[in-house]
PDB file of C-alpha atoms and ligand atoms in Angstrom:
ATOM      1  CA  MET A  27     -19.010  -7.669   9.478  1.00  0.00           C
ATOM      2  CA  GLU A  28     -18.841 -11.194  10.651  1.00  0.00           C
ATOM      3  CA  ALA A  29     -15.781 -12.378  12.656  1.00  0.00           C
ATOM      4  CA  VAL A  30     -14.029 -15.238  10.970  1.00  0.00           C
ATOM      5  CA  HIS A  31     -11.237 -17.158  12.554  1.00  0.00           C
ATOM      6  CA  PRO A  32      -8.335 -17.493  10.049  1.00  0.00           C
ATOM      7  CA  SER A  33      -8.288 -21.265  10.225  1.00  0.00           C
ATOM      8  CA  SER A  34     -12.028 -21.475   9.321  1.00  0.00           C
ATOM      9  CA  ALA A  35     -11.606 -19.201   6.324  1.00  0.00           C
ATOM     10  CA  ALA A  36      -9.060 -21.288   4.474  1.00  0.00           C
ATOM     11  CA  PRO A  37      -9.384 -24.923   3.366  1.00  0.00           C
ATOM     12  CA  GLU A  38      -6.257 -26.004   5.248  1.00  0.00           C
ATOM     13  CA  THR A  39      -5.050 -26.500   8.755  1.00  0.00           C
ATOM     14  CA  ARG A  40      -2.201 -24.183   9.693  1.00  0.00           C
ATOM     15  CA  VAL A  41      -1.890 -23.663  13.448  1.00  0.00           C
ATOM     16  CA  PHE A  42      -2.085 -20.052  14.530  1.00  0.00           C
ATOM     17  CA  SER A  43       0.182 -18.579  17.143  1.00  0.00           C
ATOM     18  CA  PRO A  44      -1.106 -18.488  20.771  1.00  0.00           C
ATOM     19  CA  ILE A  45      -1.037 -14.720  20.385  1.00  0.00           C
ATOM     20  CA  PHE A  46      -4.576 -15.018  18.987  1.00  0.00           C
ATOM     21  CA  LYS A  47      -5.744 -16.782  22.111  1.00  0.00           C
ATOM     22  CA  TYR A  48      -4.422 -14.128  24.416  1.00  0.00           C
ATOM     23  CA  PRO A  49      -7.416 -12.727  26.321  1.00  0.00           C
ATOM     24  CA  SER A  50      -7.007  -9.246  24.950  1.00  0.00           C
ATOM     25  CA  ALA A  51      -6.886 -10.328  21.321  1.00  0.00           C
ATOM     26  CA  ALA A  52     -10.077  -9.672  19.403  1.00  0.00           C
ATOM     27  CA  ALA A  53     -11.282 -12.476  17.099  1.00  0.00           C
ATOM     28  CA  PRO A  54      -9.750 -11.668  13.732  1.00  0.00           C
ATOM     29  CA  LEU A  55     -12.324 -10.104  11.385  1.00  0.00           C
ATOM     30  CA  LEU A  56     -11.868 -10.842   7.701  1.00  0.00           C
ATOM     31  CA  ILE A  57     -11.519  -7.521   5.821  1.00  0.00           C
ATOM     32  CA  THR A  58     -10.430  -8.584   2.340  1.00  0.00           C
ATOM     33  CA  GLN A  59      -9.331 -11.659   0.498  1.00  0.00           C
ATOM     34  CA  GLY A  60      -6.786 -11.098  -2.240  1.00  0.00           C
ATOM     35  CA  ALA A  61      -5.299 -13.597  -4.670  1.00  0.00           C
ATOM     36  CA  GLU A  62      -2.440 -14.410  -2.316  1.00  0.00           C
ATOM     37  CA  ALA A  63      -3.358 -13.168   1.139  1.00  0.00           C
ATOM     38  CA  LEU A  64      -6.216 -12.688   3.548  1.00  0.00           C
ATOM     39  CA  LEU A  65      -6.348  -9.510   5.527  1.00  0.00           C
ATOM     40  CA  TYR A  66      -7.904  -9.465   9.020  1.00  0.00           C
ATOM     41  CA  ARG A  67      -8.425  -6.835  11.636  1.00  0.00           C
ATOM     42  CA  SER A  68      -7.586  -7.843  15.157  1.00  0.00           C
ATOM     43  CA  THR A  69      -5.900  -6.394  18.197  1.00  0.00           C
ATOM     44  CA  TYR A  70      -2.329  -6.653  19.368  1.00  0.00           C
ATOM     45  CA  LEU A  71      -1.595  -7.199  23.096  1.00  0.00           C
ATOM     46  CA  LEU A  72      -4.258  -4.723  24.257  1.00  0.00           C
ATOM     47  CA  PRO A  73      -7.888  -4.398  23.042  1.00  0.00           C
ATOM     48  CA  SER A  74      -7.187  -0.741  22.381  1.00  0.00           C
ATOM     49  CA  ILE A  75      -4.426  -1.478  19.811  1.00  0.00           C
ATOM     50  CA  PRO A  76      -5.935  -2.498  16.510  1.00  0.00           C
ATOM     51  CA  CYS A  77      -3.772  -4.420  14.080  1.00  0.00           C
ATOM     52  CA  ALA A  78      -3.898  -5.802  10.589  1.00  0.00           C
ATOM     53  CA  LEU A  79      -3.178  -9.523  10.296  1.00  0.00           C
ATOM     54  CA  LYS A  80      -2.012 -10.626   6.849  1.00  0.00           C
ATOM     55  CA  TYR A  81      -2.267 -14.311   6.427  1.00  0.00           C
ATOM     56  CA  ARG A  82      -0.894 -16.240   3.453  1.00  0.00           C
ATOM     57  CA  PRO A  83      -2.632 -19.629   3.286  1.00  0.00           C
ATOM     58  CA  SER A  84      -0.887 -22.507   1.629  1.00  0.00           C
ATOM     59  CA  LYS A  85      -1.636 -22.997  -2.090  1.00  0.00           C
ATOM     60  CA  PRO A  86      -2.786 -26.518  -2.881  1.00  0.00           C
ATOM     61  CA  TYR A  87      -1.554 -26.173  -6.436  1.00  0.00           C
ATOM     62  CA  ARG A  88       2.009 -25.591  -5.339  1.00  0.00           C
ATOM     63  CA  HIS A  89       4.519 -28.230  -4.362  1.00  0.00           C
ATOM     64  CA  PRO A  90       4.243 -28.354  -0.496  1.00  0.00           C
ATOM     65  CA  ILE A  91       7.991 -27.784   0.144  1.00  0.00           C
ATOM     66  CA  LEU A  92       8.130 -24.972  -2.415  1.00  0.00           C
ATOM     67  CA  ASP A  93       4.950 -23.489  -1.002  1.00  0.00           C
ATOM     68  CA  VAL A  94       6.292 -23.284   2.547  1.00  0.00           C
ATOM     69  CA  ARG A  95       9.586 -21.818   1.366  1.00  0.00           C
ATOM     70  CA  LEU A  96       7.807 -19.208  -0.815  1.00  0.00           C
ATOM     71  CA  THR A  97       5.403 -18.209   1.984  1.00  0.00           C
ATOM     72  CA  LYS A  98       8.211 -17.855   4.480  1.00  0.00           C
ATOM     73  CA  HIS A  99      10.256 -15.767   1.989  1.00  0.00           C
ATOM     74  CA  ARG A 100       7.303 -13.432   1.182  1.00  0.00           C
ATOM     75  CA  ILE A 101       6.459 -12.828   4.909  1.00  0.00           C
ATOM     76  CA  LEU A 102      10.107 -12.235   5.918  1.00  0.00           C
ATOM     77  CA  SER A 103      10.809 -10.027   2.936  1.00  0.00           C
ATOM     78  CA  GLU A 104       7.706  -7.898   3.482  1.00  0.00           C
ATOM     79  CA  ALA A 105       8.541  -7.538   7.201  1.00  0.00           C
ATOM     80  CA  ARG A 106      12.229  -6.606   6.492  1.00  0.00           C
ATOM     81  CA  VAL A 107      11.199  -3.902   4.024  1.00  0.00           C
ATOM     82  CA  LEU A 108       8.555  -2.496   6.363  1.00  0.00           C
ATOM     83  CA  VAL A 109      11.040  -2.386   9.194  1.00  0.00           C
ATOM     84  CA  LYS A 110      13.608  -0.612   7.048  1.00  0.00           C
ATOM     85  CA  CYS A 111      11.050   1.943   5.821  1.00  0.00           C
ATOM     86  CA  ARG A 112       9.805   2.579   9.333  1.00  0.00           C
ATOM     87  CA  ARG A 113      13.380   3.047  10.663  1.00  0.00           C
ATOM     88  CA  GLU A 114      14.146   5.538   7.969  1.00  0.00           C
ATOM     89  CA  GLY A 115      10.977   7.529   8.349  1.00  0.00           C
ATOM     90  CA  VAL A 116       9.038   6.322   5.310  1.00  0.00           C
ATOM     91  CA  PRO A 117       5.300   6.257   6.180  1.00  0.00           C
ATOM     92  CA  VAL A 118       4.394   2.537   6.414  1.00  0.00           C
ATOM     93  CA  PRO A 119       2.581   0.457   9.109  1.00  0.00           C
ATOM     94  CA  ALA A 120       4.746  -0.720  11.995  1.00  0.00           C
ATOM     95  CA  VAL A 121       5.542  -4.441  12.264  1.00  0.00           C
ATOM     96  CA  TYR A 122       4.116  -5.942  15.515  1.00  0.00           C
ATOM     97  CA  ALA A 123       4.696  -9.695  15.191  1.00  0.00           C
ATOM     98  CA  LEU A 124       5.130 -12.443  12.647  1.00  0.00           C
ATOM     99  CA  ASP A 125       5.354 -16.185  12.292  1.00  0.00           C
ATOM    100  CA  GLU A 126       6.722 -16.955   8.811  1.00  0.00           C
ATOM    101  CA  ALA A 127       6.280 -20.718   9.288  1.00  0.00           C
ATOM    102  CA  ALA A 128       2.608 -20.262  10.138  1.00  0.00           C
ATOM    103  CA  GLY A 129       2.254 -17.779   7.293  1.00  0.00           C
ATOM    104  CA  TRP A 130       1.215 -14.547   9.017  1.00  0.00           C
ATOM    105  CA  LEU A 131       2.402 -11.018   9.550  1.00  0.00           C
ATOM    106  CA  MET A 132       0.826  -8.679  12.086  1.00  0.00           C
ATOM    107  CA  ILE A 133       1.201  -4.951  11.440  1.00  0.00           C
ATOM    108  CA  GLU A 134      -0.173  -1.679  12.640  1.00  0.00           C
ATOM    109  CA  TRP A 135      -3.783  -0.919  11.652  1.00  0.00           C
ATOM    110  CA  ILE A 136      -3.980   2.180   9.548  1.00  0.00           C
ATOM    111  CA  GLU A 137      -7.239   4.161   9.923  1.00  0.00           C
ATOM    112  CA  GLY A 138      -8.695   5.746   6.847  1.00  0.00           C
ATOM    113  CA  GLU A 139      -9.213   4.535   3.284  1.00  0.00           C
ATOM    114  CA  VAL A 140      -7.166   3.593   0.248  1.00  0.00           C
ATOM    115  CA  VAL A 141      -6.569   6.433  -2.206  1.00  0.00           C
ATOM    116  CA  LYS A 142      -8.451   4.646  -4.982  1.00  0.00           C
ATOM    117  CA  ILE A 143     -11.724   4.647  -3.067  1.00  0.00           C
ATOM    118  CA  ARG A 144     -11.293   8.116  -1.578  1.00  0.00           C
ATOM    119  CA  LEU A 145     -10.409   9.615  -4.967  1.00  0.00           C
ATOM    120  CA  ASN A 146     -13.350   7.873  -6.676  1.00  0.00           C
ATOM    121  CA  GLU A 147     -15.756   9.237  -4.040  1.00  0.00           C
ATOM    122  CA  TRP A 148     -14.254  12.694  -4.470  1.00  0.00           C
ATOM    123  CA  LEU A 149     -14.452  12.615  -8.261  1.00  0.00           C
ATOM    124  CA  LYS A 150     -18.042  11.416  -8.082  1.00  0.00           C
ATOM    125  CA  SER A 151     -18.929  14.255  -5.759  1.00  0.00           C
ATOM    126  CA  ARG A 152     -17.664  16.788  -8.316  1.00  0.00           C
ATOM    127  CA  LYS A 153     -19.191  17.649 -11.612  1.00  0.00           C
ATOM    128  CA  GLU A 154     -17.430  16.615 -14.811  1.00  0.00           C
ATOM    129  CA  GLY A 155     -14.856  19.167 -15.906  1.00  0.00           C
ATOM    130  CA  ASN A 156     -14.303  20.834 -12.598  1.00  0.00           C
ATOM    131  CA  VAL A 157     -11.170  18.988 -11.742  1.00  0.00           C
ATOM    132  CA  ALA A 158      -8.714  20.542 -14.183  1.00  0.00           C
ATOM    133  CA  ASP A 159      -8.791  24.007 -12.565  1.00  0.00           C
ATOM    134  CA  GLY A 160      -9.574  26.121  -9.560  1.00  0.00           C
ATOM    135  CA  VAL A 161     -10.042  24.995  -5.966  1.00  0.00           C
ATOM    136  CA  ASP A 162     -10.873  21.392  -6.862  1.00  0.00           C
ATOM    137  CA  ALA A 163      -7.635  20.917  -8.776  1.00  0.00           C
ATOM    138  CA  GLY A 164      -5.793  22.475  -5.827  1.00  0.00           C
ATOM    139  CA  GLU A 165      -7.110  19.849  -3.435  1.00  0.00           C
ATOM    140  CA  LEU A 166      -6.189  17.046  -5.850  1.00  0.00           C
ATOM    141  CA  LEU A 167      -2.805  18.523  -6.626  1.00  0.00           C
ATOM    142  CA  ASP A 168      -2.148  18.624  -2.916  1.00  0.00           C
ATOM    143  CA  LEU A 169      -2.849  14.915  -2.656  1.00  0.00           C
ATOM    144  CA  MET A 170      -0.601  14.243  -5.627  1.00  0.00           C
ATOM    145  CA  THR A 171       2.223  16.167  -3.957  1.00  0.00           C
ATOM    146  CA  ARG A 172       1.910  14.075  -0.761  1.00  0.00           C
ATOM    147  CA  VAL A 173       1.914  10.870  -2.845  1.00  0.00           C
ATOM    148  CA  GLY A 174       5.044  12.058  -4.814  1.00  0.00           C
ATOM    149  CA  SER A 175       6.995  12.839  -1.641  1.00  0.00           C
ATOM    150  CA  ALA A 176       6.055   9.524   0.061  1.00  0.00           C
ATOM    151  CA  VAL A 177       7.168   7.508  -3.000  1.00  0.00           C
ATOM    152  CA  GLY A 178      10.317   9.620  -3.276  1.00  0.00           C
ATOM    153  CA  ARG A 179      11.176   8.988   0.391  1.00  0.00           C
ATOM    154  CA  MET A 180      10.766   5.279  -0.155  1.00  0.00           C
ATOM    155  CA  HIS A 181      12.992   5.261  -3.256  1.00  0.00           C
ATOM    156  CA  ALA A 182      15.548   7.417  -1.511  1.00  0.00           C
ATOM    157  CA  ILE A 183      16.255   4.699   1.060  1.00  0.00           C
ATOM    158  CA  GLY A 184      16.642   2.044  -1.663  1.00  0.00           C
ATOM    159  CA  VAL A 185      13.203   0.373  -1.568  1.00  0.00           C
ATOM    160  CA  VAL A 186      11.033  -0.240  -4.591  1.00  0.00           C
ATOM    161  CA  HIS A 187       7.426  -1.204  -4.002  1.00  0.00           C
ATOM    162  CA  GLY A 188       6.738  -3.532  -6.956  1.00  0.00           C
ATOM    163  CA  ASP A 189       3.016  -2.974  -7.046  1.00  0.00           C
ATOM    164  CA  LEU A 190       2.481   0.730  -6.655  1.00  0.00           C
ATOM    165  CA  THR A 191      -1.229   1.320  -7.272  1.00  0.00           C
ATOM    166  CA  THR A 192      -3.807   3.635  -5.748  1.00  0.00           C
ATOM    167  CA  SER A 193      -5.082   0.593  -3.777  1.00  0.00           C
ATOM    168  CA  ASN A 194      -1.733   0.393  -2.055  1.00  0.00           C
ATOM    169  CA  LEU A 195      -1.699   3.976  -0.883  1.00  0.00           C
ATOM    170  CA  MET A 196      -3.752   4.728   2.177  1.00  0.00           C
ATOM    171  CA  LEU A 197      -5.087   8.130   3.232  1.00  0.00           C
ATOM    172  CA  CYS A 198      -4.934   8.251   6.994  1.00  0.00           C
ATOM    173  CA  PRO A 199      -6.875  11.104   8.667  1.00  0.00           C
ATOM    174  CA  ARG A 200      -4.701  13.519  10.646  1.00  0.00           C
ATOM    175  CA  SER A 201      -5.376  13.706  14.314  1.00  0.00           C
ATOM    176  CA  THR A 202      -7.762  16.586  15.128  1.00  0.00           C
ATOM    177  CA  GLU A 203      -6.681  16.713  18.795  1.00  0.00           C
ATOM    178  CA  GLY A 204      -6.259  20.227  20.053  1.00  0.00           C
ATOM    179  CA  VAL A 205      -8.284  21.677  17.201  1.00  0.00           C
ATOM    180  CA  ASP A 206     -11.306  23.608  18.449  1.00  0.00           C
ATOM    181  CA  GLY A 207     -14.866  22.984  17.277  1.00  0.00           C
ATOM    182  CA  ASP A 208     -14.878  25.931  14.871  1.00  0.00           C
ATOM    183  CA  ALA A 209     -12.018  24.576  12.798  1.00  0.00           C
ATOM    184  CA  GLU A 210     -12.733  23.843   9.149  1.00  0.00           C
ATOM    185  CA  ALA A 211     -14.069  20.308   8.533  1.00  0.00           C
ATOM    186  CA  PRO A 212     -11.402  18.020   7.058  1.00  0.00           C
ATOM    187  CA  LYS A 213     -11.598  17.763   3.267  1.00  0.00           C
ATOM    188  CA  MET A 214     -12.134  14.401   1.564  1.00  0.00           C
ATOM    189  CA  LEU A 215      -8.583  14.259   0.221  1.00  0.00           C
ATOM    190  CA  ASP A 216      -6.935  15.380   3.456  1.00  0.00           C
ATOM    191  CA  GLY A 217      -4.746  13.005   5.401  1.00  0.00           C
ATOM    192  CA  ASP A 218      -1.311  11.488   5.554  1.00  0.00           C
ATOM    193  CA  ILE A 219      -0.182   9.063   2.882  1.00  0.00           C
ATOM    194  CA  VAL A 220       0.751   5.605   4.204  1.00  0.00           C
ATOM    195  CA  LEU A 221       2.217   3.035   1.815  1.00  0.00           C
ATOM    196  CA  ILE A 222       0.950  -0.532   2.249  1.00  0.00           C
ATOM    197  CA  ASP A 223       1.262  -4.035   0.722  1.00  0.00           C
ATOM    198  CA  PHE A 224       4.990  -4.644   0.406  1.00  0.00           C
ATOM    199  CA  GLY A 225       4.480  -8.206  -0.672  1.00  0.00           C
ATOM    200  CA  LEU A 226       6.295  -7.621  -3.963  1.00  0.00           C
ATOM    201  CA  ALA A 227       8.751  -5.043  -2.686  1.00  0.00           C
ATOM    202  CA  SER A 228      12.539  -5.352  -2.945  1.00  0.00           C
ATOM    203  CA  GLN A 229      15.625  -3.428  -1.982  1.00  0.00           C
ATOM    204  CA  SER A 230      16.932  -1.770  -5.090  1.00  0.00           C
ATOM    205  CA  GLN A 231      18.628   1.460  -6.099  1.00  0.00           C
ATOM    206  CA  ALA A 232      18.198   0.820  -9.788  1.00  0.00           C
ATOM    207  CA  ASP A 233      16.737   3.739 -11.748  1.00  0.00           C
ATOM    208  CA  GLU A 234      14.909   1.237 -13.949  1.00  0.00           C
ATOM    209  CA  ASP A 235      13.094  -0.301 -10.963  1.00  0.00           C
ATOM    210  CA  ARG A 236      12.199   3.033  -9.559  1.00  0.00           C
ATOM    211  CA  ALA A 237      10.908   4.220 -12.977  1.00  0.00           C
ATOM    212  CA  VAL A 238       8.734   1.114 -13.282  1.00  0.00           C
ATOM    213  CA  ASP A 239       7.196   1.886  -9.849  1.00  0.00           C
ATOM    214  CA  LEU A 240       6.291   5.374 -11.131  1.00  0.00           C
ATOM    215  CA  TYR A 241       5.011   4.045 -14.438  1.00  0.00           C
ATOM    216  CA  VAL A 242       2.708   1.542 -12.622  1.00  0.00           C
ATOM    217  CA  LEU A 243       1.420   4.309 -10.447  1.00  0.00           C
ATOM    218  CA  GLU A 244       0.844   6.594 -13.434  1.00  0.00           C
ATOM    219  CA  ARG A 245      -1.108   3.829 -15.200  1.00  0.00           C
ATOM    220  CA  ALA A 246      -3.125   3.230 -12.027  1.00  0.00           C
ATOM    221  CA  PHE A 247      -4.071   6.888 -11.794  1.00  0.00           C
ATOM    222  CA  GLY A 248      -4.820   6.945 -15.516  1.00  0.00           C
ATOM    223  CA  SER A 249      -6.932   3.813 -15.730  1.00  0.00           C
ATOM    224  CA  THR A 250      -8.996   4.308 -12.597  1.00  0.00           C
ATOM    225  CA  HIS A 251      -9.249   8.068 -12.658  1.00  0.00           C
ATOM    226  CA  PRO A 252      -8.904   9.499 -16.181  1.00  0.00           C
ATOM    227  CA  ARG A 253      -9.566  12.993 -14.813  1.00  0.00           C
ATOM    228  CA  ALA A 254      -6.781  12.679 -12.310  1.00  0.00           C
ATOM    229  CA  GLU A 255      -4.208  11.528 -14.861  1.00  0.00           C
ATOM    230  CA  SER A 256      -3.601  15.056 -16.119  1.00  0.00           C
ATOM    231  CA  LEU A 257      -2.527  16.042 -12.631  1.00  0.00           C
ATOM    232  CA  PHE A 258      -0.031  13.163 -12.255  1.00  0.00           C
ATOM    233  CA  GLY A 259       2.668  15.772 -13.038  1.00  0.00           C
ATOM    234  CA  GLY A 260       2.089  16.896  -9.431  1.00  0.00           C
ATOM    235  CA  VAL A 261       3.295  13.523  -8.210  1.00  0.00           C
ATOM    236  CA  LEU A 262       6.429  13.705 -10.373  1.00  0.00           C
ATOM    237  CA  LYS A 263       7.154  17.305  -9.339  1.00  0.00           C
ATOM    238  CA  ALA A 264       7.145  16.398  -5.642  1.00  0.00           C
ATOM    239  CA  TYR A 265       9.069  13.197  -6.411  1.00  0.00           C
ATOM    240  CA  GLU A 266      11.805  15.191  -8.204  1.00  0.00           C
ATOM    241  CA  LYS A 267      12.322  17.243  -5.069  1.00  0.00           C
ATOM    242  CA  SER A 268      12.469  14.323  -2.707  1.00  0.00           C
ATOM    243  CA  PHE A 269      15.951  12.936  -3.400  1.00  0.00           C
ATOM    244  CA  LYS A 270      19.149  13.643  -5.366  1.00  0.00           C
ATOM    245  CA  GLY A 271      18.817  10.934  -8.000  1.00  0.00           C
ATOM    246  CA  ALA A 272      15.145  11.604  -8.749  1.00  0.00           C
ATOM    247  CA  GLY A 273      15.852  13.535 -12.002  1.00  0.00           C
ATOM    248  CA  VAL A 274      17.600  10.543 -13.599  1.00  0.00           C
ATOM    249  CA  VAL A 275      14.640   8.328 -12.613  1.00  0.00           C
ATOM    250  CA  LEU A 276      12.262  10.714 -14.340  1.00  0.00           C
ATOM    251  CA  LYS A 277      14.358  10.474 -17.518  1.00  0.00           C
ATOM    252  CA  LYS A 278      14.179   6.693 -17.231  1.00  0.00           C
ATOM    253  CA  LEU A 279      10.448   6.958 -16.824  1.00  0.00           C
ATOM    254  CA  GLU A 280      10.219   8.396 -20.324  1.00  0.00           C
ATOM    255  CA  GLU A 281      11.911   5.311 -21.684  1.00  0.00           C
ATOM    256  CA  VAL A 282       9.642   3.034 -19.726  1.00  0.00           C
ATOM    257  CA  ARG A 283       6.640   4.850 -21.058  1.00  0.00           C
ATOM    258  CA  MET A 284       7.887   4.474 -24.616  1.00  0.00           C
ATOM    259  CA  ARG A 285       8.358   0.735 -24.105  1.00  0.00           C
ATOM    260  CA  GLY A 286       4.887   0.566 -22.650  1.00  0.00           C
ATOM    261  CA  ARG A 287       3.385   2.320 -25.664  1.00  0.00           C
ATOM    262  CA  LYS A 288       5.215   0.091 -28.061  1.00  0.00           C
ATOM    263  CA  ARG A 289       4.036  -2.999 -26.242  1.00  0.00           C
ATOM    264  CA  SER A 290       0.395  -1.871 -26.279  1.00  0.00           C
ATOM    265  CA  MET A 291       0.665  -1.040 -29.989  1.00  0.00           C
ATOM    266  CA  LEU A 292       1.969  -4.529 -30.722  1.00  0.00           C
ATOM    267  CA  GLY A 293      -0.855  -5.930 -28.576  1.00  0.00           C
TER     268      GLY A 293
HETATM  269  N1  ATP B 313      -2.176  -1.922   7.794  1.00  0.00           N
HETATM  270  C1  ATP B 313      -3.388  -1.855   7.298  1.00  0.00           C
HETATM  271  N2  ATP B 313      -4.347  -1.146   7.947  1.00  0.00           N
HETATM  272  C2  ATP B 313      -5.622  -1.088   7.467  1.00  0.00           C
HETATM  273  N3  ATP B 313      -6.015  -1.693   6.310  1.00  0.00           N
HETATM  274  C3  ATP B 313      -5.101  -2.393   5.665  1.00  0.00           C
HETATM  275  C4  ATP B 313      -3.731  -2.539   6.106  1.00  0.00           C
HETATM  276  N4  ATP B 313      -3.095  -3.293   5.180  1.00  0.00           N
HETATM  277  C5  ATP B 313      -3.978  -3.612   4.250  1.00  0.00           C
HETATM  278  N5  ATP B 313      -5.199  -3.108   4.499  1.00  0.00           N
HETATM  279  C6  ATP B 313      -6.414  -3.240   3.702  1.00  0.00           C
HETATM  280  O1  ATP B 313      -6.432  -4.575   3.181  1.00  0.00           O
HETATM  281  C7  ATP B 313      -6.401  -4.572   1.759  1.00  0.00           C
HETATM  282  C8  ATP B 313      -5.448  -5.697   1.257  1.00  0.00           C
HETATM  283  O2  ATP B 313      -4.196  -5.577   1.807  1.00  0.00           O
HETATM  284  P1  ATP B 313      -2.881  -5.877   0.995  1.00  0.00           P
HETATM  285  O3  ATP B 313      -2.874  -5.009  -0.199  1.00  0.00           O
HETATM  286  O4  ATP B 313      -1.677  -5.770   1.893  1.00  0.00           O
HETATM  287  O5  ATP B 313      -3.131  -7.440   0.656  1.00  0.00           O
HETATM  288  P2  ATP B 313      -3.063  -8.180  -0.732  1.00  0.00           P
HETATM  289  O6  ATP B 313      -3.108  -7.254  -1.910  1.00  0.00           O
HETATM  290  O7  ATP B 313      -4.122  -9.293  -0.608  1.00  0.00           O
HETATM  291  O8  ATP B 313      -1.616  -8.858  -0.527  1.00  0.00           O
HETATM  292  P3  ATP B 313      -0.456  -9.301  -1.569  1.00  0.00           P
HETATM  293  O9  ATP B 313      -0.565  -8.360  -2.788  1.00  0.00           O
HETATM  294  O10 ATP B 313       0.818  -9.074  -0.850  1.00  0.00           O
HETATM  295  O11 ATP B 313      -0.720 -10.757  -1.885  1.00  0.00           O
HETATM  296  C9  ATP B 313      -5.884  -3.143   1.411  1.00  0.00           C
HETATM  297  O12 ATP B 313      -6.306  -2.723   0.162  1.00  0.00           O
HETATM  298  C10 ATP B 313      -6.460  -2.329   2.533  1.00  0.00           C
HETATM  299  O13 ATP B 313      -7.761  -1.983   2.261  1.00  0.00           O
END
């Protein structure tokens, strides 16, 4: 992949922090460009410490004062939520540095792949119909359980994600250090769940907000992986065990589903 300096990738002239000119910093490499942010891979302080650099360029269609205010707010709010999650043991990337006025946030680089891609690869590698039972279902159910407890841990500390899709869950391979050569090869769905993209996250204890997070995730599983939808119950089962108020949230989820169905019937 070609290395692109952030300032050359966006049609505007924000000044980047000197941290990018530090001799050990690798030139930021553009990984993805979303609607709101550009995601680069770089290094933090030492060449051996990879990091993700999330840059929110200014939007020419927004009023300049409002644009700066909004960008600052998003960066600070994402960083605050990440720090809170990290402090309370919710699996998210660590925050390394930020400059809200310049529009960037630098966080820990998470090795691995997003669940959406990994799950699609896995489903493709299996024949139609195999997923609902047997060993295959076991592997998928195991993944669902890990997803359910990670989401439950996040909700338990009073954070709602706001955009909980399978693209915002990463599967990070577990370290194989200390495992001898004869050990079983890691399975495609193995790994630790790490939650990413807290750009729309907020601090909330409301059952409604939590239920909407679950509903969005359920829809994401259903729309991208119809064969995985039937196993979504595995997510909810693990979620239910993850904190005291989870049962109430699951009740609320039923209401949210009903509303969703009504809305799609009305078009
Ligand atoms: N910490 C990270 N480590 C490795 N890859 C990451 C990391 N954060 C994001 N990515 C990759 O970059 C992609 C986009 O990141 P992210 O979802 O945070 O940005 P976005 O959707 O453009 O932002 P937003 O929705 O806040 O505007 C992810 O799908 C993932 O592939």
